[in-house]
mmCIF file of C-alpha atoms in Angstrom:
data_model
loop_
_atom_site.group_PDB
_atom_site.id
_atom_site.type_symbol
_atom_site.label_atom_id
_atom_site.label_comp_id
_atom_site.label_asym_id
_atom_site.label_seq_id
_atom_site.Cartn_x
_atom_site.Cartn_y
_atom_site.Cartn_z
ATOM 1 C CA THR A 1 89.590 93.547 108.689
ATOM 2 C CA MET A 2 90.356 96.779 110.469
ATOM 3 C CA GLY A 3 91.125 96.598 114.153
ATOM 4 C CA TRP A 4 92.714 98.216 117.171
ATOM 5 C CA THR A 5 95.814 96.829 118.843
ATOM 6 C CA ASP A 6 97.944 97.605 121.863
ATOM 7 C CA GLY A 7 100.719 95.359 120.563
ATOM 8 C CA SER A 8 99.465 92.302 122.439
ATOM 9 C CA SER A 9 95.737 92.210 121.735
ATOM 10 C CA PHE A 10 93.755 92.746 118.545
ATOM 11 C CA VAL A 11 90.154 93.981 118.585
ATOM 12 C CA PRO A 12 88.324 93.878 115.235
ATOM 13 C CA ILE A 13 86.487 97.129 114.462
ATOM 14 C CA ALA A 14 85.230 96.754 110.889
ATOM 15 C CA SER A 15 85.557 94.405 107.955
ATOM 16 C CA SER A 16 84.381 93.954 104.411
ATOM 17 C CA LEU A 17 84.260 90.935 102.149
ATOM 18 C CA LEU A 18 85.428 91.697 98.627
ATOM 19 C CA SER A 19 84.213 90.043 95.448
ATOM 20 C CA SER A 20 84.659 90.338 91.716
ATOM 21 C CA LYS A 21 83.853 93.618 89.988
ATOM 22 C CA ASN A 22 82.472 91.612 87.079
ATOM 23 C CA ASP A 23 78.713 91.053 87.603
ATOM 24 C CA GLN A 24 78.894 87.784 85.640
ATOM 25 C CA ASN A 25 81.196 86.334 88.304
ATOM 26 C CA VAL A 26 78.912 87.271 91.213
ATOM 27 C CA ILE A 27 76.312 84.693 92.237
ATOM 28 C CA GLY A 28 72.866 85.715 93.462
ATOM 29 C CA THR A 29 72.635 89.271 92.159
ATOM 30 C CA THR A 30 69.260 90.745 91.334
ATOM 31 C CA LYS A 31 68.201 93.956 89.632
ATOM 32 C CA LYS A 32 65.231 94.411 92.017
ATOM 33 C CA ILE A 33 67.215 95.138 95.179
ATOM 34 C CA ASP A 34 66.510 98.415 96.984
ATOM 35 C CA LYS A 35 69.814 100.335 96.880
ATOM 36 C CA ARG A 36 69.014 101.978 100.242
ATOM 37 C CA THR A 37 69.268 98.703 102.170
ATOM 38 C CA ILE A 38 72.368 97.620 104.059
ATOM 39 C CA ALA A 39 72.556 94.528 101.829
ATOM 40 C CA ALA A 40 72.767 96.668 98.694
ATOM 41 C CA LYS A 41 75.372 98.928 100.266
ATOM 42 C CA ARG A 42 77.484 95.915 101.249
ATOM 43 C CA ARG A 43 77.193 94.451 97.748
ATOM 44 C CA ILE A 44 78.364 97.739 96.264
ATOM 45 C CA MET A 45 81.271 97.859 98.725
ATOM 46 C CA ALA A 46 82.156 94.221 97.987
ATOM 47 C CA GLN A 47 82.599 95.055 94.317
ATOM 48 C CA SER A 48 84.723 98.146 95.035
ATOM 49 C CA LYS A 49 88.508 98.238 94.878
ATOM 50 C CA GLY A 50 90.161 97.102 98.104
ATOM 51 C CA THR A 51 92.096 100.346 98.393
ATOM 52 C CA ASP A 52 88.829 102.325 98.239
ATOM 53 C CA VAL A 53 87.243 100.073 100.865
ATOM 54 C CA VAL A 54 90.128 100.781 103.267
ATOM 55 C CA ILE A 55 89.312 104.493 103.133
ATOM 56 C CA GLN A 56 85.571 103.826 103.565
ATOM 57 C CA LEU A 57 86.189 101.658 106.642
ATOM 58 C CA LEU A 58 88.585 104.226 108.064
ATOM 59 C CA ASP A 59 86.033 107.015 107.562
ATOM 60 C CA GLN A 60 83.344 104.896 109.269
ATOM 61 C CA ALA A 61 85.606 104.316 112.273
ATOM 62 C CA LEU A 62 86.497 108.007 112.563
ATOM 63 C CA LYS A 63 82.828 109.012 112.206
ATOM 64 C CA ALA A 64 81.946 106.580 115.023
ATOM 65 C CA GLY A 65 84.337 108.472 117.305
ATOM 66 C CA LEU A 66 87.306 106.118 117.280
ATOM 67 C CA THR A 67 90.668 107.838 117.417
ATOM 68 C CA ALA A 68 94.111 106.766 116.316
ATOM 69 C CA LYS A 69 97.556 108.215 115.834
ATOM 70 C CA TYR A 70 98.721 105.641 113.304
ATOM 71 C CA VAL A 71 97.340 103.440 110.552
ATOM 72 C CA MET A 72 99.433 100.358 109.835
ATOM 73 C CA PHE A 73 99.048 98.001 106.880
ATOM 74 C CA ASP A 74 101.022 95.771 104.536
ATOM 75 C CA THR A 75 102.386 96.506 101.071
ATOM 76 C CA TRP A 76 99.088 95.591 99.383
ATOM 77 C CA PHE A 77 97.647 98.993 100.356
ATOM 78 C CA SER A 78 100.837 101.065 100.425
ATOM 79 C CA ASN A 79 100.722 103.257 97.368
ATOM 80 C CA PRO A 80 101.291 107.025 97.335
ATOM 81 C CA HIS A 81 97.617 107.860 96.741
ATOM 82 C CA GLN A 82 96.518 105.720 99.698
ATOM 83 C CA ILE A 83 99.114 107.236 102.018
ATOM 84 C CA VAL A 84 98.104 110.777 101.011
ATOM 85 C CA GLN A 85 94.405 110.016 101.591
ATOM 86 C CA ILE A 86 95.102 108.690 105.088
ATOM 87 C CA SER A 87 97.436 111.595 105.908
ATOM 88 C CA GLN A 88 94.697 114.051 104.894
ATOM 89 C CA ARG A 89 92.612 112.581 107.710
ATOM 90 C CA GLY A 90 95.282 113.593 110.237
ATOM 91 C CA LEU A 91 96.695 110.095 110.698
ATOM 92 C CA ASN A 92 100.254 108.847 110.318
ATOM 93 C CA VAL A 93 100.953 105.794 108.174
ATOM 94 C CA ILE A 94 103.228 102.875 108.997
ATOM 95 C CA ALA A 95 103.718 100.551 106.040
ATOM 96 C CA MET A 96 106.329 98.881 103.920
ATOM 97 C CA VAL A 97 106.249 100.717 100.597
ATOM 98 C CA LYS A 98 105.367 98.666 97.552
ATOM 99 C CA LYS A 99 108.024 98.444 94.830
ATOM 100 C CA SER A 100 106.805 100.430 91.861
ATOM 101 C CA SER A 101 108.255 101.979 88.732
ATOM 102 C CA LYS A 102 105.828 104.897 89.188
ATOM 103 C CA ILE A 103 107.591 106.285 92.271
#
């Protein structure tokens, strides 16, 4: 869930449910769905990587006219690629950096 906060209140702005990438683990899929529908788009997003979904939700919020100076999240999303992508959108990142042998 992405939201806005003033430090006391939290207002949800956007969210996405995530599911397995493996089609065999997803219940209720059908080949006949029209990919232009919102349902199809949400199913595609649900099977995307969480780090990619963060960027999609952020882009949707910015496109809708919402502004921010900072993006704050936990270590789950704090990898160098994610931080660079958010910085390229003109936003500062506040996050605890994930321990990694790659850095």
